[in-house]
Structures are given as C-alpha cells and as structure tokens.
Amino acid sequence: MTNAVHCHQLCRKFHQGGQTIHGLDHVDFDVAAGEFICLTGPSGSGKTTLLNAIGGLDRPDSGDIAVGGVSLNTLDQGALADLRLAHIGFVFQSYNLIPVLSARENIEFILLMQGVDATERHRLADDMLREVGLEGLGSRRPSELSGGQQQRVAVARAIVSRPTLVLADEPTANLDSHTAEQLMALFAELNLRHGTTFIVASHDPRVQHFARRLIRMQDGKIIEDHPLAHD
Amino acid sequence: MPLSLRLAWRNLWRHQRRTWLTVAAMALCNTLLIFMIGLQAGSYLTMLNNNLAVFSGHLQVQHRDYHDQPKPRFSVANGVALAARLRQLPEVSGAAARGMGFALLSSDKRSKAMQVIGVEAEYEASVSSIPGTLREGQYLSADTPNGVLLGQRSANHLKANIGSEITLLGSGRDGSFAASVLTVVGIVDSGMEEFDRNTVFIRLSDFQDIFSYGDEVSHIALLSASIFEVANTQAAIDGLIADRETLRSLDWDVLMPGLKQAIQSDIASALFIYTVLIIVVVFSVLNNQLMAVLERRKEYGILLSLGVAHRRLIGLLFTETALLALLGLLVGIALGGALNEYFAIVGVQFAGMEEMGEKFNLPARIHPITHPLTLLAGPIIVFIGSVFAALYPAIKLRHLNPVSARAGL
Amino acid sequence: MSAKLPTTHLLALAWRNLWRNSERSVVMIGALAIAVAAMLFLIAMMRGLLNDMSQQNLRALPGDLQIHQPGYLDDPSIDYRMPWPSGDLLAELDGVGVARWSGRLSVGAMVASEREARGIQLIGYVPSREGQNSFNEWRLIDGDWPSDDSKGVVVGASLLEKLDTQLGKRIVLTSQGADGEIADIGARIIGVYRAEMAQLEERLVYMALPAMQSMLRSPDDIQQIAIFSRDPSRLLDVQSRFQQLLPSADIQRWDQLNSYLSAMLDNMDAIITVLIVVMFITLAFGLVNTLVMAIFERVKEIGLMLALGLKPTQIALMILAETLVLLLLGIAIGNAAAGLALLSLRDGIDLSAMAEGFAMIGAAPSLTPQFLWRDLWMCNGIVSVLGLACSLLPAWRAAHYSPIEALYRD
C-alpha cells in the first residue's frame, strides 16, 4: 500500500534580513493512510513550511514529496490545484472562510468547483453541517458565527469532498479550551469513521491528547517522532 | 516641517500606488482643464480680434437711433471732421468714417444687389484689415476718383476685372435716384465669404456725392489698443461727443451681440464638460480618503484612546487631503503648462476647422494661451473640490467610537 | 478533473464582494453614472445642435437632394439655369423613389420701398408643389402665401420693418435678367412671415415661380430641382440614379450642401469617441484604485481560494466579473438618468436669450436634443470595454499571488 505522504530529504531556505533561515532541513518522513499526526515544535521550527510543502502551496528547494503516490515535483500549478481540490483538505488558524458566503455556501464552494450538481451539493453540505454539529446554522455568514463554529465550518469544508488527507495549521489557536476539545474530538471521530489521514500542526497539548503519532520539529529538523498511546 | 504635516505626508505614502493613481487622476484633469481653457481663450481672442478687426471695429460712433433702425437719415453730421478729432484721442488707435448704402451693381455681363461702403481711403487701414488683403490692383486713394474695390467673390460674380466699368443704381439719402459709373481699381479678399460676396467699397467722398450725403456719414469705426481696453476708450470717446446729443458710442458687444453670445454659449457647454470632469475626479479623491479612514480604524481607535481629540484626527485628514490635492495641482500645472506652451508654438488643428474658419474668419490653426488665469482657474477648483471631498470621510471619523474602532469593528 | 466555477455563481460571488465595502462601490458607481449620463446628454445636445444647424441651413430652400448646374453653388447667378424637367428626367422625378419634387429660382436682388433699399435673396417657387415641411411652415403673421399664379411677394417681418413699409404696399425688385440686362418689377406685399432666425427673415423674399420667371425674362427656366425622397435611408441610391441620368449636373444631398456642416457631420463620431475616451481616462484612475483596493484587502481570502484549489484563471474571472457588475450598474444608472433628462427636454430648450449667438452659428434659439441609439451603444460599449481593460492588470496580479504568501500576509 502506498503511503499517504512520503517526504524525502526536503529542504527549504528563506532569506530574511540578510540571514538564511532553514525552514526545512533535510526532512524525511512517511505517513501511512489513516494516521492522525500531531506536528509540534516551537514557532519557527518549520511546521507550517512542512504543511505548505505537503499541500503543494510551496515548493521545496530540494527533495521529493509524494501525496498518495503522486510526486508533487512533476505537477504544474494547475495540477497541484486539482490535487488539492480532490485529495487534500485544509484547515487554517484564521481567515478560513470566505466572508461573503454563508456557512453552507462555504462548504458547497469546493463541491461547486468539482462540478457536483446542486441537489447533491445541498445534501452533502447538510450532512456535513449535521456531522460537525451546526445543523440549522447553514445560512449564517461567517461574521455571524463564533470562532469555534467558524472552525467547524472550515473542517466541514475540508472533509466534504472526502479528501484522503487533511492538513490543519494551528486550528485551535483562537479557541477556548472547551471548543478546542470539541474540534479535536471531531477530528478524531472523522479519522476513525472515514479513515482520513490528519496532520495537525499545533503546540496545543490538547491536540496531542487526540493524536496517535507525535512529530516534534526544531530548526527545520524532525527531532522526535513516536506513536502516542492513549488510555 | 511641523509634526502634523510630517505625519500627514507619511500617511499619504502608506499606499504609494493608490496615492499616485489619485494624483494622476487630478493631474490629468488639471492638464485637460488647462489645455482646454487655454485653447478656448486662444480661439475666442482670435475670433474677437479677427471679426472686429476685419470691419466693425471695437467701437463705433453712430446716430443714437441708427443701431436699432439703420436708416440713412440717422447719420452723423460732419463725420470726417469728427473722425479726425477722435483720432487725436490717445486711447484711440484708429478711427475712420464710413457711409453705408445698398445699390444694384452691374457690369456689362452681370448685375447684383450689394452693400456699398464709402471709406476714408487714407484711414480705413487703421480700423480694418480689408485694405491689407488686396489681391489685385491698388487700394482706393485720392488718385482713384470714382474707383470701386470689389471682393474676390463679387468680382467673380460680376465677371469684372481691374479697369472694368461698373454701373451703380440705387436711391440716395433724400430718396432721390442715385446712379454712377465706377471703375474697378482693386480686388480684396476679406476671408469672410458672405461679406466678400455682398460688399463693395468706394471712397467716402464719392459715396457722399452719389448717395446725396453731403458731409454726413453712417458711422465712425474705432479701434482701441486692445480688446481689454475698450471700456477706457469708450469713456474717452463719450467725453468727446458729450456735446452732440444725437450721437452715441457703441462697443463691439452691442454692435455684434451674436459674437459675445456665441462665445458665451460655447463657454456654457465647455463648463458642463469641466464640471463633469471635476466631479469624477472629486469622487476619486473621496474614495481614496474614505479607504484611508476605513483601513485606519484600529489606529484611530488607539489614538482616540490615548486622548487625541477627534478634531485633531480630522485636521490630520484634511491636511493629508490638501497635500494630495496639492501634488495633483503641481503635477497638473507642470504638464498642462508644458502642453500649452508646445501647442502655442505648433498650433492645434481640428477636424472641420477649415470650414469653420471660413464661417468665423479664424485661421486654420488655433494657438492656446497661457496666462495665470487659464493656468490656475481649473486646478484651483479641482483643489478646492478635492479638499471638499474629505468632508464625508471626516464625518465618518467624527462618529468613530474609540473602543469599537480599536477592535476593528 | 478540472476546477470550474459556473458563471452564475461567479456573478453571485462578484455581486456579494461588491457590497462588502458598499460605500466605496457606491462612490465608484456614482462617478461612473454621472460620467455616462453627462456624456450621453452632451452628445444628444451636440447632435441636436448640428441637426438644427443642418435644418436651418436648408430652411430657405429645403430638399433632401438638390440639382443645380455646376457652378451655381459658388456663384448663384441666373446664368446657371436649366429648363423645367421633361422626358427621362421627368419620368424619374415622378418615379417611385421620389415623394415629391419641385423647381425653383433663387437670385440675389435689390428690394426698394419708397424709403429704403436692401439686398435680399429672391426665391421663386411653385406653391402647389411644395409640401408642408418647407419654409411655408414658418409662421405667416399677416396676409397669405402666394398661389401658383399670384404676382405678389411674401417678406419677413423684420425686412418689412427695415423697409419701413407694410402689407399691401408695392415694392420694387431689381435683379439681373436672363438676358444679362437689368430686370425689375413692381410687386405687392401679400404676406409677412416670421422665421426662427432674424437673419433669414431679413434676407429671404418669396414669390410664385411664374411671376419670377417673367420678371427675369426666363420663361420655363429654373435654377434648382429639389427632391424629397420617399425613404431617407435610400437617399444615396436616389442620388446616384439622378447622377447617372444627368452626368454633368451638380447633385448634392442635404448633408453635403454646407461644407462646414458636412465636415462636422463626418467628424461627429470621431469627436464623440474622443470625448468619451477622455472622460473615461479621468474616471479610470479611480476605477483602478477601487479595484486594486478591493483586491488588496482580500489578499488572504484569495490565498485561501488558491489553497483550496481554485485556479488562477478563476480568480481573474471573479475579479473581472466584479468589475463588470460595477460597470453595468454605473452604466445602467447613467443611462436612466440621461434618459430622464433627455425625455424632459424632448420639446426643446428655450435659448432665446442667446438668439443672436445661435443665429451666428446658424441655429435657431431652441435646442432639441437628438438621441441616437448608436451613441448609446458607443458610449456604453467604450466604457465597458475600457473598464474591463482597466481590471485586467489587477485581476492578473491577483491570480498570480502565491497562495502561502497571500495567506500569511499580515
């Protein structure tokens, strides 16, 4: 079985104020399908850079990335966009939703671009809203939802097209602890039910509580990588 | 530079591209205004000079009823002597007496009813450009008794050449039969088609004999040093003719009301275009400053929390807008002035201008005028309008609540 | 699989985006609407003025098509005359393309009353052949127009005043006869008219053609054949048919008769285009600013859309759609405002305070705007096309944001 994600010798340098920063420094790691990984480390350690590289938003300076067995190096911008649309879901810390679209429309947006017909879109979006516990709030605009509710919509949008991989960057950063736990429980449940692979970058201990593998990064390197056991 | 001015200046450059785009809109509008106003002024001045200098003059002295009822009996007695006295006035740069009549003129082949104008041959050139447009033969003089000067087109129509005999038939001032045989001595081309087709010139003394005018004349045409000094000149003339209550002086505005109205209606339609241009630019400035206020809500919230008064922030906004408008003004004046100077040298030519030139006696090219007034009038209005545009953003700022603004709400 | 956003959704998204910063959009739409409305209004006024000048120019001697001997227009003398139409020419004139036609005489003449003499234009016409859209539409304030066999003349009110005479009195008309000798005739004033322009009123004297022919000793001759076509859009055809029939004759359409007016008519479209483009360029800076700002404050969102898999072309299309909606709103409001203004002025604007100025450019002191659909399409078309062109660069830039740069921009 092919790995969900395969990274080999990834390097990515940034230049800032005359200094070279190693965003990624020879990173090697593999993710099997259905894993729930917590990517942690201090800020600036390379978590976001790694997620961006896996999502095809940014190209590494050297090294290979394959998602679902497809090497990203061989794909052009358009093909990368298609890959994201079909196989990868994103959840960001903020600016997650398109402000002029309602919660349901934000979820449908991805389906719309995939060419799913209207009835099917409505059905799927309603299902997702129910699944993330936002039944009845579908017609609200993002500004009319709480931070937790907004993140739920973002999660719903990330998984509505049944991607094989969900990348989340500090999804709980702006949430109170109760809401954060609810969100992570939702991740864990989706991971179990649909076998979706989750890679969540976060230094929030509550995330670790739900993940089953921990990868710790520092200065662009993986310094710790082990399964997490929960009771 | 005081701090507030420095702050306003720096605020302006937070969005360089946006500022430049707005400055460019103002500068373009100012350039257009300067050019168009300069061009208008140039064409009006040419139009006035050409029309008035061809024949009517800046001013005329007439019998007080002649203008309303141009009848031979409303004439100026002792016209030649009066013209000589008027010529002595320092304000008057040219004066010549004329007689005006209608007659049927016939060559051996053709006949045509035309206006016959008797001129003081030695002084006509001081009030009219027509003597200078001589195409053939010579101008009227003491040596050309019973000579007649034809326009190019009337010569063609009568099929007459230099030396041809022309018979004149008409009626005299007293209603008697007026007739004479004249000899063509010269052909002129006034450039004004209608005028050229319908007018001939003879010596004033011949005119007075033929039409039984005695020492009467129809009017005395006068030029002042420039069109801007007409009022002065008129006052001097009125002083001189004050003792003759049958006479009055008329300025070009009264003599040719159509000319002034044609200019006024042209100004009115141009003002319409200018107004729209200025409104469009003011809207651009309004949008620019509205954006500036909206995106600085948090910042204003902090400043308000620190105790800076609303009016200080509003003052800052107006300073910033004024600086923006000043940039537009300076760039516009530089570009517009340069454009005007360039076209003042090469001239501007429009489609249909040759045809229009014949109608209004204009040259084929018009040269815009650069004068402080033509240079500043448009840009200053744009400046005022632009500063005015900050009013609405200022009202928004006035109602800003420090707490909600700081939260970015 | 390829990401695609259907057009309806693109427009819906554009519509909502437009109202996120409603004040800014309203200001921009307002500026567009004012500019469009003003342009349409001004164009209709310019067309109206030109139209009026053309009509006034023809008022003395109307006719869609006018046939003269070559040379007459430069030198309107009785020497350039022709016989009353017969044979093939008559057949063509009475043919299908011609609504009606007439023959006329028009010479310079001197008119003298007991007290005054004036130069005038004497026009001989066949009253029964002239229709209603001619000079006899002018208001007759006293007496009657001549009948075909009448010997009297009709003069303008202001000429009557200048001549110091009145209706029923005799005047003497003098001109050159067809034989080159002086021709004069005493005639009674049988009618007095008023025209829109005092200039014409003072100059034009009308009489019946037979009376004028006998005065000029040119029985049966005329100087002008005026033709009114049945279908104005076929005028060119009619003109070329007559030109074939009379190869040496000078045949001019109404719009060619005055060189100034025909030059203006020819250049009108170019003048209008320049006017619209200049106005638009002034507007364009504000438009580009609005678009750039709209994109600038939405950079993160555009980054998000790219991250979600929206193609750059889709982003560009979204921005173009937003521009289009903005333009269409401005144009629609501008069109409506201009329409209302023109509708309220459809009976003309009274400018009698400026009568002499308008007379100088050959127009009556009442201006009726002339609206042409072509001008509307041209104005709207130029604004739309240039407006979209303005949005191309911002749209292209937005489409080429790097998603992570956009997403993580502060």
PDB file of N, CA, C and O in Angstrom, chain B residues 76-85 87 97 120 204 208 215 217 220:
ATOM      1  N   VAL B  76     -24.406 110.725 -39.099  1.00  0.00           N
ATOM      2  CA  VAL B  76     -23.524 111.552 -38.276  1.00  0.00           C
ATOM      3  C   VAL B  76     -23.080 112.765 -39.102  1.00  0.00           C
ATOM      4  O   VAL B  76     -22.396 112.596 -40.116  1.00  0.00           O
ATOM      5  N   ALA B  77     -23.488 113.936 -38.668  1.00  0.00           N
ATOM      6  CA  ALA B  77     -23.112 115.148 -39.409  1.00  0.00           C
ATOM      7  C   ALA B  77     -21.640 115.450 -39.194  1.00  0.00           C
ATOM      8  O   ALA B  77     -21.087 115.143 -38.125  1.00  0.00           O
ATOM      9  N   ASN B  78     -21.005 116.028 -40.203  1.00  0.00           N
ATOM     10  CA  ASN B  78     -19.588 116.402 -40.091  1.00  0.00           C
ATOM     11  C   ASN B  78     -18.713 115.231 -39.689  1.00  0.00           C
ATOM     12  O   ASN B  78     -17.791 115.371 -38.882  1.00  0.00           O
ATOM     13  N   GLY B  79     -19.026 114.070 -40.238  1.00  0.00           N
ATOM     14  CA  GLY B  79     -18.370 112.827 -39.815  1.00  0.00           C
ATOM     15  C   GLY B  79     -16.871 112.843 -39.983  1.00  0.00           C
ATOM     16  O   GLY B  79     -16.143 112.359 -39.101  1.00  0.00           O
ATOM     17  N   VAL B  80     -16.393 113.362 -41.091  1.00  0.00           N
ATOM     18  CA  VAL B  80     -14.958 113.310 -41.343  1.00  0.00           C
ATOM     19  C   VAL B  80     -14.206 114.154 -40.309  1.00  0.00           C
ATOM     20  O   VAL B  80     -13.180 113.726 -39.771  1.00  0.00           O
ATOM     21  N   ALA B  81     -14.765 115.327 -40.014  1.00  0.00           N
ATOM     22  CA  ALA B  81     -14.114 116.193 -39.026  1.00  0.00           C
ATOM     23  C   ALA B  81     -14.131 115.546 -37.648  1.00  0.00           C
ATOM     24  O   ALA B  81     -13.138 115.567 -36.916  1.00  0.00           O
ATOM     25  N   LEU B  82     -15.269 114.919 -37.316  1.00  0.00           N
ATOM     26  CA  LEU B  82     -15.373 114.251 -36.010  1.00  0.00           C
ATOM     27  C   LEU B  82     -14.359 113.105 -35.922  1.00  0.00           C
ATOM     28  O   LEU B  82     -13.681 112.929 -34.900  1.00  0.00           O
ATOM     29  N   ALA B  83     -14.259 112.332 -36.999  1.00  0.00           N
ATOM     30  CA  ALA B  83     -13.302 111.218 -37.024  1.00  0.00           C
ATOM     31  C   ALA B  83     -11.891 111.745 -36.782  1.00  0.00           C
ATOM     32  O   ALA B  83     -11.107 111.144 -36.050  1.00  0.00           O
ATOM     33  N   ALA B  84     -11.569 112.890 -37.377  1.00  0.00           N
ATOM     34  CA  ALA B  84     -10.235 113.470 -37.200  1.00  0.00           C
ATOM     35  C   ALA B  84     -10.001 113.839 -35.744  1.00  0.00           C
ATOM     36  O   ALA B  84      -8.916 113.609 -35.198  1.00  0.00           O
ATOM     37  N   ARG B  85     -11.040 114.378 -35.085  1.00  0.00           N
ATOM     38  CA  ARG B  85     -10.878 114.740 -33.670  1.00  0.00           C
ATOM     39  C   ARG B  85     -10.745 113.495 -32.803  1.00  0.00           C
ATOM     40  O   ARG B  85      -9.946 113.456 -31.866  1.00  0.00           O
ATOM     41  N   ARG B  87      -9.499 110.718 -33.636  1.00  0.00           N
ATOM     42  CA  ARG B  87      -8.185 110.135 -33.905  1.00  0.00           C
ATOM     43  C   ARG B  87      -7.116 110.759 -33.008  1.00  0.00           C
ATOM     44  O   ARG B  87      -6.090 110.158 -32.737  1.00  0.00           O
ATOM     45  N   ALA B  97     -14.261 107.237 -40.778  1.00  0.00           N
ATOM     46  CA  ALA B  97     -15.689 107.436 -41.022  1.00  0.00           C
ATOM     47  C   ALA B  97     -16.118 106.604 -42.225  1.00  0.00           C
ATOM     48  O   ALA B  97     -15.315 106.344 -43.128  1.00  0.00           O
ATOM     49  N   GLU B 120     -12.970 106.242 -45.783  1.00  0.00           N
ATOM     50  CA  GLU B 120     -11.893 107.240 -45.831  1.00  0.00           C
ATOM     51  C   GLU B 120     -10.632 106.484 -46.212  1.00  0.00           C
ATOM     52  O   GLU B 120     -10.030 105.813 -45.375  1.00  0.00           O
ATOM     53  N   LEU B 204     -15.222 107.581 -49.541  1.00  0.00           N
ATOM     54  CA  LEU B 204     -16.308 108.216 -48.799  1.00  0.00           C
ATOM     55  C   LEU B 204     -16.825 109.454 -49.536  1.00  0.00           C
ATOM     56  O   LEU B 204     -18.023 109.709 -49.599  1.00  0.00           O
ATOM     57  N   GLN B 208     -20.575 110.084 -50.624  1.00  0.00           N
ATOM     58  CA  GLN B 208     -21.393 111.230 -50.209  1.00  0.00           C
ATOM     59  C   GLN B 208     -22.015 111.929 -51.424  1.00  0.00           C
ATOM     60  O   GLN B 208     -23.154 112.379 -51.365  1.00  0.00           O
ATOM     61  N   ASP B 215     -22.122 116.210 -45.970  1.00  0.00           N
ATOM     62  CA  ASP B 215     -20.985 115.899 -45.098  1.00  0.00           C
ATOM     63  C   ASP B 215     -21.362 114.872 -44.025  1.00  0.00           C
ATOM     64  O   ASP B 215     -20.680 114.710 -43.033  1.00  0.00           O
ATOM     65  N   VAL B 217     -22.041 111.048 -42.474  1.00  0.00           N
ATOM     66  CA  VAL B 217     -21.535 109.678 -42.624  1.00  0.00           C
ATOM     67  C   VAL B 217     -22.440 108.755 -41.818  1.00  0.00           C
ATOM     68  O   VAL B 217     -23.214 109.213 -40.980  1.00  0.00           O
ATOM     69  N   ILE B 220     -18.682 106.064 -37.478  1.00  0.00           N
ATOM     70  CA  ILE B 220     -17.225 106.144 -37.407  1.00  0.00           C
ATOM     71  C   ILE B 220     -16.747 104.904 -36.664  1.00  0.00           C
ATOM     72  O   ILE B 220     -17.187 104.635 -35.539  1.00  0.00           O
TER      73      ILE B 220
END
